[in-house]
XYZ file of C-alpha atoms in Angstrom:
695
model
C -9.865 18.990 -29.209
C -10.949 15.557 -28.123
C -8.873 12.450 -28.932
C -10.204 10.127 -31.582
C -12.762 7.493 -30.378
C -13.694 4.943 -32.926
C -17.063 4.212 -31.317
C -18.273 7.731 -30.687
C -17.075 9.322 -33.811
C -17.853 6.615 -36.380
C -19.761 3.730 -34.842
C -23.243 4.972 -35.805
C -22.424 6.209 -39.388
C -19.683 3.858 -40.786
C -21.266 0.632 -42.002
C -19.628 -2.326 -43.689
C -19.718 -2.184 -47.491
C -21.925 -4.752 -49.091
C -18.946 -6.046 -51.150
C -15.456 -6.079 -49.736
C -13.342 -3.469 -51.351
C -10.460 -4.282 -53.752
C -6.924 -4.194 -52.013
C -6.142 -0.768 -53.651
C -9.489 0.641 -52.535
C -9.117 -0.572 -49.048
C -5.596 1.020 -48.867
C -6.883 4.308 -50.367
C -9.781 4.583 -47.987
C -7.602 3.875 -44.947
C -5.197 6.510 -45.951
C -7.983 9.135 -46.472
C -9.460 8.152 -43.082
C -6.234 8.544 -41.205
C -5.348 11.804 -42.940
C -8.697 13.172 -41.930
C -7.697 12.776 -38.196
C -4.520 14.477 -38.200
C -4.494 17.550 -35.895
C -3.461 21.019 -37.134
C -0.298 20.857 -35.231
C 0.713 17.739 -37.253
C 0.166 14.743 -34.647
C -2.449 11.983 -34.386
C -3.996 11.310 -31.068
C -6.619 8.781 -30.144
C -8.317 7.675 -26.846
C -6.761 5.202 -24.594
C -9.809 3.287 -23.180
C -8.937 1.350 -19.888
C -11.560 0.754 -17.161
C -13.721 2.728 -14.871
C -11.333 2.758 -11.989
C -9.635 5.996 -12.979
C -12.903 7.850 -13.413
C -14.078 6.574 -10.008
C -10.914 7.730 -8.391
C -11.195 11.121 -10.003
C -14.664 11.551 -8.496
C -13.218 10.643 -5.116
C -10.255 12.996 -5.598
C -12.697 15.981 -6.519
C -14.966 15.184 -3.587
C -12.215 14.963 -0.881
C -10.695 18.280 -2.203
C -14.138 19.918 -2.128
C -14.072 20.974 -5.884
C -16.528 18.554 -7.348
C -18.962 21.341 -8.293
C -16.297 22.558 -10.840
C -16.331 19.309 -12.817
C -18.821 17.274 -14.874
C -19.281 14.690 -12.056
C -22.821 13.721 -13.393
C -21.351 12.811 -16.830
C -18.812 10.620 -15.117
C -21.602 8.848 -13.264
C -23.359 8.306 -16.435
C -20.266 6.619 -17.934
C -19.835 4.422 -14.890
C -23.475 3.286 -15.187
C -23.355 2.644 -18.811
C -20.269 0.293 -18.412
C -21.622 -1.986 -15.866
C -22.027 -5.502 -17.305
C -24.958 -7.927 -17.113
C -23.205 -9.950 -14.349
C -23.209 -6.872 -12.300
C -19.673 -5.923 -12.236
C -17.121 -3.769 -14.183
C -14.384 -5.295 -16.264
C -10.696 -4.638 -17.081
C -11.078 -5.967 -20.506
C -14.172 -6.933 -22.749
C -15.636 -10.116 -21.408
C -13.463 -10.766 -18.345
C -16.421 -11.729 -16.096
C -16.071 -8.877 -13.693
C -13.003 -7.576 -11.751
C -13.316 -7.265 -8.058
C -11.160 -4.255 -7.484
C -12.651 -2.405 -10.476
C -16.206 -3.228 -9.348
C -15.408 -2.011 -5.872
C -13.974 1.240 -7.351
C -17.369 1.937 -9.373
C -19.421 0.935 -6.333
C -17.337 3.307 -4.264
C -17.809 6.191 -6.777
C -21.497 5.856 -7.058
C -21.954 5.703 -3.278
C -20.135 8.880 -3.094
C -22.332 10.430 -5.665
C -25.349 9.580 -3.461
C -26.688 6.395 -4.953
C -28.224 4.349 -2.004
C -26.966 0.846 -1.455
C -30.335 -0.448 -2.122
C -30.245 0.621 -5.672
C -30.625 -2.421 -8.005
C -27.329 -1.307 -9.712
C -25.446 -1.496 -6.528
C -27.145 -4.529 -5.446
C -26.094 -6.492 -8.550
C -22.539 -5.012 -8.000
C -22.527 -6.112 -4.276
C -23.529 -9.810 -5.228
C -20.504 -10.004 -7.524
C -18.152 -8.310 -4.978
C -19.150 -10.947 -2.323
C -18.806 -13.737 -4.650
C -15.118 -12.617 -5.283
C -14.250 -12.243 -1.550
C -15.223 -8.735 -0.819
C -12.894 -5.827 -0.145
C -10.343 -7.711 1.848
C -9.393 -9.615 -1.373
C -9.042 -6.508 -3.455
C -5.801 -4.989 -4.648
C -3.696 -2.677 -2.636
C -4.455 0.475 -4.744
C -8.235 -0.061 -4.102
C -7.588 -0.359 -0.282
C -5.595 2.888 -0.261
C -8.506 4.712 -1.807
C -10.877 3.186 0.702
C -8.521 3.956 3.616
C -8.564 7.668 2.506
C -12.318 7.635 3.069
C -12.112 5.789 6.441
C -13.690 2.675 4.995
C -10.501 0.566 5.347
C -8.117 0.457 8.255
C -4.656 1.998 7.559
C -3.094 -0.846 9.556
C -3.947 -3.166 6.392
C -1.868 -0.930 4.208
C 1.858 -1.715 3.980
C 4.302 0.849 5.417
C 6.311 3.173 3.272
C 8.772 5.033 5.712
C 9.760 8.403 4.243
C 13.567 7.499 4.710
C 13.118 5.282 1.680
C 13.219 8.449 -0.454
C 16.634 9.384 0.882
C 18.405 6.063 -0.170
C 20.779 7.159 -2.853
C 20.917 5.255 -6.179
C 24.202 3.663 -5.600
C 22.866 2.151 -2.393
C 22.278 -1.748 -2.478
C 18.604 -0.744 -2.867
C 16.867 2.481 -3.689
C 13.783 3.779 -5.424
C 15.483 3.545 -8.659
C 15.502 -0.211 -8.369
C 11.736 0.030 -8.891
C 9.987 0.545 -12.224
C 9.557 4.280 -13.145
C 5.740 4.114 -12.804
C 6.166 2.607 -9.190
C 8.553 5.444 -8.200
C 6.011 7.957 -9.440
C 3.379 6.522 -6.960
C 5.677 5.635 -4.098
C 7.322 9.020 -3.391
C 4.060 10.957 -2.883
C 2.651 7.898 -1.185
C 5.426 8.188 1.481
C 3.647 11.436 2.447
C 0.276 10.103 2.361
C 1.174 6.716 4.307
C 2.899 9.039 6.943
C -0.090 11.241 7.412
C -2.721 8.269 7.117
C -5.560 11.046 6.537
C -9.087 10.053 6.644
C -11.420 12.560 4.655
C -14.821 12.830 5.909
C -17.400 13.312 3.136
C -20.746 15.030 3.644
C -22.866 13.152 4.101
C -20.643 10.590 5.940
C -19.818 7.673 3.798
C -20.003 4.005 5.182
C -19.065 1.033 3.019
C -19.181 -1.714 5.604
C -21.325 -3.809 3.192
C -18.198 -4.357 1.041
C -16.847 -6.746 3.624
C -18.282 -10.182 2.675
C -17.326 -11.760 6.065
C -18.702 -8.737 7.868
C -16.744 -5.599 8.943
C -16.153 -6.919 12.430
C -14.676 -10.191 11.322
C -12.522 -8.853 8.582
C -8.820 -9.395 8.915
C -7.377 -6.202 7.409
C -3.780 -6.531 8.726
C -0.927 -8.046 6.483
C -0.719 -11.794 7.045
C 2.007 -14.292 6.512
C 1.686 -16.647 3.523
C 2.470 -20.333 4.296
C 5.550 -21.490 2.417
C 6.286 -18.091 0.668
C 9.472 -17.106 2.656
C 10.306 -13.999 0.419
C 6.821 -12.531 0.990
C 6.796 -13.468 4.533
C 10.237 -11.587 5.195
C 8.553 -8.357 3.990
C 5.399 -8.943 5.844
C 7.607 -9.334 9.019
C 9.480 -6.251 8.099
C 6.233 -4.403 7.679
C 5.263 -5.414 11.220
C 8.525 -3.970 12.455
C 7.995 -0.566 10.557
C 4.473 -0.405 12.087
C 5.745 -0.996 15.465
C 8.261 1.793 15.127
C 5.540 4.049 13.876
C 3.437 3.260 17.024
C 6.301 4.246 19.121
C 7.026 7.320 17.315
C 10.466 6.200 16.151
C 10.705 6.905 12.429
C 14.370 7.777 11.526
C 14.699 10.768 9.318
C 11.050 11.187 9.112
C 10.876 15.043 8.391
C 13.838 15.025 6.047
C 12.371 12.101 4.015
C 8.921 14.050 3.713
C 10.809 17.106 2.520
C 12.765 15.168 0.141
C 9.695 13.606 -1.201
C 8.144 17.009 -1.688
C 11.140 18.305 -3.394
C 11.444 15.143 -5.667
C 7.783 15.408 -6.650
C 7.910 19.106 -7.375
C 11.031 18.824 -9.499
C 9.452 16.273 -11.702
C 6.125 18.190 -12.358
C 6.256 19.548 -15.897
C 5.474 23.191 -16.628
C 2.179 21.927 -18.054
C 1.357 20.400 -14.550
C 1.930 16.768 -15.757
C 3.636 14.371 -13.413
C 5.110 11.327 -14.848
C 2.564 11.429 -17.535
C 0.211 8.625 -16.076
C -2.707 8.880 -14.020
C -1.798 7.165 -10.628
C 1.134 9.466 -9.773
C -0.849 12.497 -10.824
C -3.638 11.357 -8.311
C -1.183 10.644 -5.444
C 0.921 13.886 -6.141
C -2.178 16.051 -5.799
C -3.350 14.250 -2.630
C 0.172 14.663 -1.139
C 0.279 18.346 -1.868
C -3.105 18.901 0.073
C -1.562 17.008 2.907
C 1.390 19.422 2.924
C -0.740 22.321 3.163
C -0.861 23.464 -0.419
C -4.033 25.245 -1.322
C -6.306 24.365 -4.125
C -5.398 27.831 -5.734
C -1.641 27.181 -5.313
C 0.049 27.344 -8.964
C 1.386 23.968 -8.351
C -1.919 22.290 -7.538
C -3.762 24.359 -10.046
C -1.488 23.389 -12.888
C -1.671 19.661 -11.751
C -5.474 19.804 -11.796
C -5.521 21.498 -15.153
C -3.334 18.799 -16.444
C -5.606 16.114 -15.239
C -8.227 17.751 -17.449
C -5.956 16.627 -20.300
C -6.600 12.974 -19.115
C -10.285 13.528 -19.115
C -12.524 13.076 -22.304
C -15.701 15.018 -21.915
C -18.380 14.452 -24.412
C -22.077 15.567 -24.677
C -23.467 12.823 -22.586
C -20.558 11.326 -20.653
C -16.974 11.902 -19.321
C -14.226 9.397 -18.889
C -10.723 9.670 -17.515
C -7.816 7.959 -19.332
C -4.819 6.306 -17.775
C -2.365 8.086 -20.119
C -2.155 10.135 -23.240
C -0.460 8.660 -26.418
C 0.154 11.173 -29.237
C 3.816 10.282 -29.720
C 3.065 6.637 -30.028
C -0.169 7.124 -32.281
C 1.818 9.614 -34.517
C 4.762 7.261 -35.054
C 2.678 4.340 -36.183
C 0.324 6.373 -38.375
C 3.194 7.885 -40.223
C 4.605 4.619 -40.887
C 1.502 3.224 -42.134
C 0.865 5.987 -44.499
C 4.370 5.920 -45.826
C 4.393 2.163 -46.288
C 1.050 2.432 -48.238
C 2.234 4.798 -50.755
C 2.080 8.349 -49.610
C 5.100 10.142 -50.865
C 7.922 10.655 -48.221
C 7.626 14.404 -48.588
C 3.843 14.465 -48.433
C 2.955 17.885 -46.538
C 0.922 15.745 -43.890
C 3.988 13.577 -43.132
C 6.359 16.510 -43.142
C 4.208 18.320 -40.583
C 4.083 15.250 -38.414
C 7.771 14.663 -38.673
C 8.669 18.219 -37.705
C 6.337 17.834 -34.690
C 8.069 14.800 -33.587
C 11.493 16.387 -33.914
C 10.377 19.164 -31.457
C 9.515 16.550 -28.998
C 12.799 14.643 -28.667
C 14.076 14.620 -25.075
C 17.426 16.208 -24.790
C 17.895 16.308 -20.969
C 18.812 13.493 -18.675
C 15.699 11.808 -17.154
C 15.163 9.402 -14.272
C 17.037 6.624 -16.205
C 20.300 8.535 -15.709
C 20.256 8.201 -11.841
C 21.157 4.521 -12.212
C 23.002 4.487 -15.676
C 25.122 7.609 -15.175
C 26.512 7.524 -18.788
C 25.416 8.616 -22.246
C 23.336 11.568 -23.421
C 19.567 11.948 -23.646
C 17.885 11.355 -27.037
C 14.713 9.351 -26.709
C 11.161 10.201 -27.115
C 8.222 9.760 -24.612
C 4.629 8.528 -25.019
C 2.849 11.641 -24.096
C 2.640 15.331 -24.833
C 4.837 16.326 -22.070
C 7.271 14.005 -20.219
C 10.871 15.275 -20.027
C 11.643 12.841 -17.266
C 10.554 9.383 -18.817
C 11.369 8.835 -22.398
C 10.929 5.252 -23.281
C 12.787 3.006 -25.553
C 9.787 1.460 -27.261
C 8.476 4.955 -28.325
C 11.960 6.035 -29.346
C 12.545 3.142 -31.752
C 9.033 3.589 -33.216
C 9.575 7.355 -33.651
C 12.925 6.775 -35.264
C 11.483 4.414 -37.812
C 8.674 6.845 -38.593
C 11.184 9.676 -39.159
C 13.311 7.353 -41.291
C 10.339 6.594 -43.625
C 9.770 10.265 -44.474
C 11.584 13.133 -46.082
C 11.893 16.522 -44.259
C 12.981 19.814 -45.538
C 16.233 19.420 -43.645
C 16.933 15.790 -43.640
C 20.251 16.183 -41.912
C 18.571 17.289 -38.781
C 16.350 14.357 -38.977
C 19.245 12.065 -39.380
C 20.971 13.756 -36.542
C 17.926 13.039 -34.252
C 17.835 9.428 -35.173
C 21.504 9.021 -34.675
C 21.152 10.548 -31.146
C 18.339 8.311 -30.324
C 20.139 5.208 -31.365
C 23.033 6.319 -29.214
C 20.858 6.623 -26.112
C 19.068 3.235 -27.009
C 22.443 1.530 -27.128
C 23.262 2.963 -23.624
C 19.856 1.486 -22.423
C 20.581 -1.987 -23.187
C 20.235 -4.461 -20.363
C 22.965 -6.847 -19.271
C 21.336 -9.921 -20.762
C 21.049 -8.289 -24.148
C 17.368 -7.158 -24.295
C 15.817 -3.770 -23.834
C 13.192 -2.616 -21.298
C 10.738 0.295 -21.543
C 12.003 3.076 -19.188
C 15.123 1.774 -17.526
C 18.136 -0.341 -17.638
C 18.630 -3.688 -15.557
C 15.503 -2.932 -13.627
C 15.001 -6.466 -12.797
C 14.948 -7.266 -9.118
C 12.236 -9.722 -9.201
C 11.995 -10.041 -5.441
C 10.285 -6.575 -5.333
C 7.007 -8.254 -6.545
C 7.014 -10.183 -3.348
C 6.586 -7.106 -1.187
C 3.068 -6.370 0.296
C 2.920 -3.184 -1.992
C 3.519 -5.335 -5.155
C 0.184 -7.229 -5.748
C 0.082 -6.106 -9.274
C 3.458 -7.925 -9.896
C 4.609 -4.776 -11.677
C 7.170 -3.412 -9.489
C 10.016 -3.812 -11.963
C 10.736 -2.943 -15.573
C 12.591 -5.891 -17.064
C 13.703 -6.249 -20.589
C 11.067 -7.722 -22.901
C 10.910 -9.372 -26.273
C 8.665 -6.760 -27.914
C 10.714 -3.770 -26.874
C 13.891 -5.713 -27.794
C 12.299 -6.609 -31.281
C 11.359 -3.051 -31.797
C 14.959 -1.866 -31.368
C 16.174 -4.500 -33.704
C 13.698 -3.615 -36.250
C 14.664 -0.100 -35.997
C 18.313 -1.072 -36.752
C 17.117 -2.949 -39.893
C 14.932 -0.281 -41.210
C 17.602 2.356 -40.867
C 20.226 0.074 -42.361
C 17.672 -0.557 -45.252
C 17.652 3.180 -45.917
C 21.433 3.428 -46.077
C 22.061 5.500 -43.094
C 24.805 3.414 -41.181
C 25.558 6.268 -38.745
C 22.413 5.357 -36.681
C 22.991 1.598 -36.561
C 23.792 0.132 -33.046
C 27.320 -1.476 -32.386
C 27.698 -4.869 -33.724
C 28.021 -6.354 -30.287
C 24.799 -4.668 -29.034
C 22.953 -6.141 -32.095
C 24.452 -9.679 -31.427
C 23.460 -9.645 -27.770
C 19.876 -8.482 -28.767
C 19.576 -11.377 -31.239
C 20.921 -13.704 -28.698
C 18.433 -12.670 -26.195
C 15.420 -13.153 -28.895
C 16.686 -16.612 -29.493
C 16.725 -17.492 -25.782
C 13.178 -16.111 -25.379
C 11.462 -18.151 -28.110
C 9.150 -20.761 -26.645
C 8.875 -24.389 -27.562
C 5.975 -23.862 -29.737
C 7.941 -21.273 -31.828
C 6.054 -18.083 -30.357
C 7.367 -15.154 -28.113
C 5.715 -13.583 -25.151
C 4.353 -10.104 -25.667
C 4.522 -7.750 -22.720
C 2.999 -4.564 -24.016
C 0.525 -5.908 -26.478
C -1.828 -8.890 -26.110
C 0.156 -11.259 -26.202
C 1.892 -14.098 -27.992
C 0.680 -12.832 -31.459
C 2.118 -9.442 -30.573
C 5.580 -10.632 -29.351
C 5.764 -13.239 -32.231
C 5.053 -10.587 -34.860
C 7.541 -8.224 -33.385
C 10.364 -10.761 -33.126
C 9.683 -12.054 -36.764
C 9.913 -8.519 -38.166
C 13.127 -7.819 -36.223
C 14.855 -11.162 -37.244
C 13.934 -10.987 -40.751
C 15.471 -7.685 -41.239
C 18.604 -8.095 -39.177
C 19.492 -11.823 -39.186
C 17.427 -13.605 -41.872
C 20.108 -16.143 -42.552
C 21.558 -16.826 -39.133
C 18.133 -17.112 -37.475
C 16.122 -18.820 -40.364
C 15.133 -21.715 -38.082
C 13.569 -19.315 -35.616
C 11.797 -17.406 -38.275
C 10.346 -20.622 -39.649
C 9.196 -21.786 -36.254
C 7.645 -18.498 -35.539
C 5.729 -18.306 -38.856
C 4.439 -21.968 -38.494
C 3.076 -21.003 -35.048
C 1.146 -17.941 -36.418
C -0.471 -20.244 -38.940
C -1.350 -22.759 -36.452
C -3.272 -20.273 -34.300
C -5.196 -18.679 -37.174
C -8.918 -18.770 -36.873
C -9.712 -20.581 -39.989
C -11.076 -24.196 -39.668
C -10.478 -26.873 -42.224
C -7.197 -25.477 -43.508
C -3.916 -27.190 -43.147
C -1.216 -25.797 -40.906
C 2.307 -25.197 -41.837
C 3.087 -28.892 -40.869
C 0.523 -30.239 -43.288
C -1.937 -31.271 -40.574
C -5.343 -29.837 -40.323
C -6.241 -27.692 -37.256
C -9.299 -25.981 -35.761
C -7.833 -23.487 -33.336
C -10.240 -24.066 -30.578
C -9.319 -23.887 -26.870
C -9.062 -27.130 -24.837
C -12.070 -29.488 -25.174
C -14.758 -28.231 -22.885
C -13.179 -24.949 -22.265
C -10.815 -23.708 -19.462
C -11.523 -22.553 -16.037
C -9.981 -19.116 -15.226
C -11.479 -17.765 -12.027
C -14.723 -19.158 -13.402
C -14.789 -16.492 -16.244
C -13.521 -18.115 -19.339
C -16.014 -19.660 -21.465
C -15.250 -22.353 -24.200
C -13.304 -20.624 -26.837
C -14.417 -22.041 -30.110
C -12.786 -20.142 -32.846
C -14.590 -18.303 -35.671
C -14.055 -19.514 -39.113
C -13.101 -15.903 -40.666
C -9.456 -16.261 -41.428
C -8.324 -13.616 -38.780
C -6.426 -13.907 -35.560
C -7.446 -13.180 -32.036
C -5.883 -13.710 -28.659
C -7.558 -13.305 -25.272
C -6.213 -11.186 -22.475
C -6.711 -14.428 -20.459
C -3.540 -15.739 -22.181
C -1.571 -14.071 -19.575
C -3.319 -16.128 -16.977
C -3.422 -19.491 -18.832
C -0.650 -20.255 -21.419
C -2.981 -22.988 -22.975
C -4.720 -20.042 -24.517
C -1.668 -18.776 -26.450
C -2.971 -17.030 -29.602
C -6.457 -18.101 -28.777
C -9.827 -16.219 -28.552
C -13.419 -16.767 -29.394
C -13.167 -13.891 -31.866
C -10.751 -12.365 -34.260
C -9.521 -8.852 -33.983
C -8.354 -6.360 -36.558
C -5.216 -5.340 -34.790
C -4.124 -8.912 -33.877
C -4.808 -10.121 -37.498
C -2.679 -7.254 -38.750
C 0.068 -8.248 -36.378
C 0.217 -11.856 -37.475
C 0.143 -10.740 -41.155
C 2.992 -8.466 -40.605
C 4.966 -11.237 -38.787
C 4.244 -13.813 -41.672
C 4.893 -11.213 -44.498
C 8.251 -10.445 -42.797
C 9.292 -14.151 -42.802
C 9.790 -13.707 -46.619
C 11.753 -16.668 -47.982
C 10.892 -18.734 -44.955
C 7.193 -18.874 -46.136
C 5.817 -22.117 -47.494
C 2.622 -23.015 -49.227
C 0.573 -23.093 -46.079
C 1.974 -19.624 -44.825
C 0.972 -18.072 -48.043
C -2.490 -19.433 -47.905
C -2.871 -18.258 -44.296
C -1.803 -14.782 -45.444
C -4.469 -14.745 -48.244
C -7.061 -15.592 -45.547
C -5.907 -12.875 -43.215
C -6.002 -10.278 -45.911
C -9.540 -11.335 -46.955
C -10.607 -10.873 -43.341
C -9.210 -7.309 -43.181
C -10.847 -6.440 -46.437
C -14.290 -7.878 -45.542
C -14.224 -6.057 -42.198
C -13.410 -2.598 -43.382
C -15.912 0.026 -43.035
C -16.944 2.378 -45.860
C -15.268 5.348 -44.278
C -11.850 3.378 -44.313
C -11.881 2.545 -40.607
C -12.197 -0.862 -38.727
C -14.111 -1.524 -35.536
C -12.490 -3.291 -32.771
C -14.171 -3.837 -29.267
C -11.627 -6.019 -27.739
C -8.688 -4.812 -25.668
C -5.286 -5.593 -27.358
C -2.907 -3.195 -25.526
C -0.859 -4.182 -22.424
C -0.511 -2.278 -19.230
C 0.127 -4.608 -16.459
C -0.455 -8.153 -17.648
C -3.298 -9.803 -15.657
C -4.336 -6.641 -14.010
C -4.596 -3.580 -16.403
C -5.216 -3.500 -20.097
C -5.635 -0.821 -22.824
C -7.814 -0.421 -25.863
C -5.944 1.804 -28.244
C -8.520 3.340 -30.548
C -6.118 3.780 -33.494
C -4.753 0.231 -33.418
C -7.550 -0.691 -35.774
C -6.611 1.973 -38.150
C -2.880 1.999 -38.793
C -1.875 -1.550 -38.161
C -4.305 -3.017 -40.738
C -3.246 -0.302 -43.170
C 0.420 -1.284 -42.775
C -0.372 -4.953 -43.075
C -2.286 -4.446 -46.333
C 0.363 -2.253 -47.785
C 3.241 -4.787 -47.089
C 1.055 -7.450 -48.627
C 0.517 -5.422 -51.794
C 4.161 -4.821 -52.055
C 5.005 -8.583 -51.929
C 2.261 -9.366 -54.458
C 3.669 -6.617 -56.814
C 7.330 -8.094 -56.320
C 5.941 -11.567 -57.160
C 6.828 -12.969 -53.972
C 3.381 -14.374 -52.909
C 3.118 -17.405 -55.382
C 4.192 -20.909 -54.034
């Protein structure tokens, strides 16, 4: 079965009601809608929309392996052509003005599929590519793909000596000092970079036109950066590595390649999944082909079949996702349904809860290579991922299970307790929590030539830390003290959130866009765990949310009117960002550009359903800290959700509000516009019924 896609499944049939529903009607409609999406096995699963890069790379992979005839390549072509924007490029989020690397990837795929460079589609794309500096200004992962096709020189790709894989976890530096997603790419890439293959397609592909300065004049080698001593150190080191390669002096080369092969094979799931995200899957399959594995080999066959799970094929087009999110989707849908009045022992919730219990990770994953203590007990993001449970999903699943009643509740409580013990072990030294690892914070790694996404590490973040503390509060609220973290761990987490609050009162959001996400999470955590000791922080956060609401002519929390527009005349962000005058609809919205420009905190030219729901959840959590203007703000936000709900109980959301790699990769979760507004409306109704909304 295909994952839920709000556009494809419902966009043409679900219209807005002529009159907004009442609060109870909206909640009931939303419940019915979400229940209709549950899979027979018990889970919920929606599409993760990213950008065309992954589909383009899949076309390339199938072509270089010679298996493109077995897959719906023509539908992938249709998808790529459909998603080109009027400016000629392809985007990483709605309205970004065109991303250089993404556009090059789409251009490459279309050329592979036989579209001539004289085609108007490619001419428009090429114009944008040249305006942004051409291929030499693109990101490293784009250059790697081009190097595999012989369209970029391997000397412009940083070296990854195979012996890097041999460094033990206790060494001053090892692979385990990089983020988990980096590890999954780097290990198979050591094989690819050692072999430096060039796959000759038939007909032969030439992409010289991508060089805006001309292929002959292009500087493809790694260059020193004036004044950046850290980056220059690694560029110099790369020159040394390349010199050694040219001399044929690479220590422990064969041993390193064998270890890379062993490491990768060991981490392939029985299902064929590797790491659970697309780039490691792509590079592992390429590395196997270089090691002599046939397409028919069971390892390669399972990996390719697993990649089908990333692929969403419909009647007219085909798209490849970056990841699969059933655990995450299921946890939040359960919570929204339980919070909105479904009985805790409702059959749908029980079935979902039993499915989640079966998915708990009980073996040590990659996190253990550095930590060397504690037992496993977390949950992952995907269907299959024994090696990489993450703290955020684990806390979310624990809260979902805590909200429902299963036939054997003791087993459920045992699973939550084991998860809490694992999360306690994963706390970082400065008090926060990261996604997949502990104390994975060597910032200098982002200065390496390979780190141009600035995502080489997995440091602790406000949103993950807040999720953990919210879990503590929810479980405590339910009276299960056995699963609460040690008092010192809680105190350290609270101290971390206090330190991270910014001057305006907001918090940065890493895995959701952006300050609205981080602020909402922090408020929900603080209000549950430390409402008295952190009252000032809660009040400041609530005031900030009111100030950035898209409602002109109302007074902010400080009593002064505000309009929530961007700076007069707009802002310049690589020439893409237009003047962001806010709508007058009572919602909230924040552009992905807020990661590039902090003056855009909480700002966008449109409101979105998920960000409005986050803001409402944060304000509603503030509770007794709310004043008159915060209450008015909540009322406006609720009206926005009611007025935008569609007749079938769903909401439409075109904008990307999920984080991947800030500034470089964003995600549109197709269920965010389903469960988050339901939770927000349900929590609002609870406060109204309790008589806590009047001021």
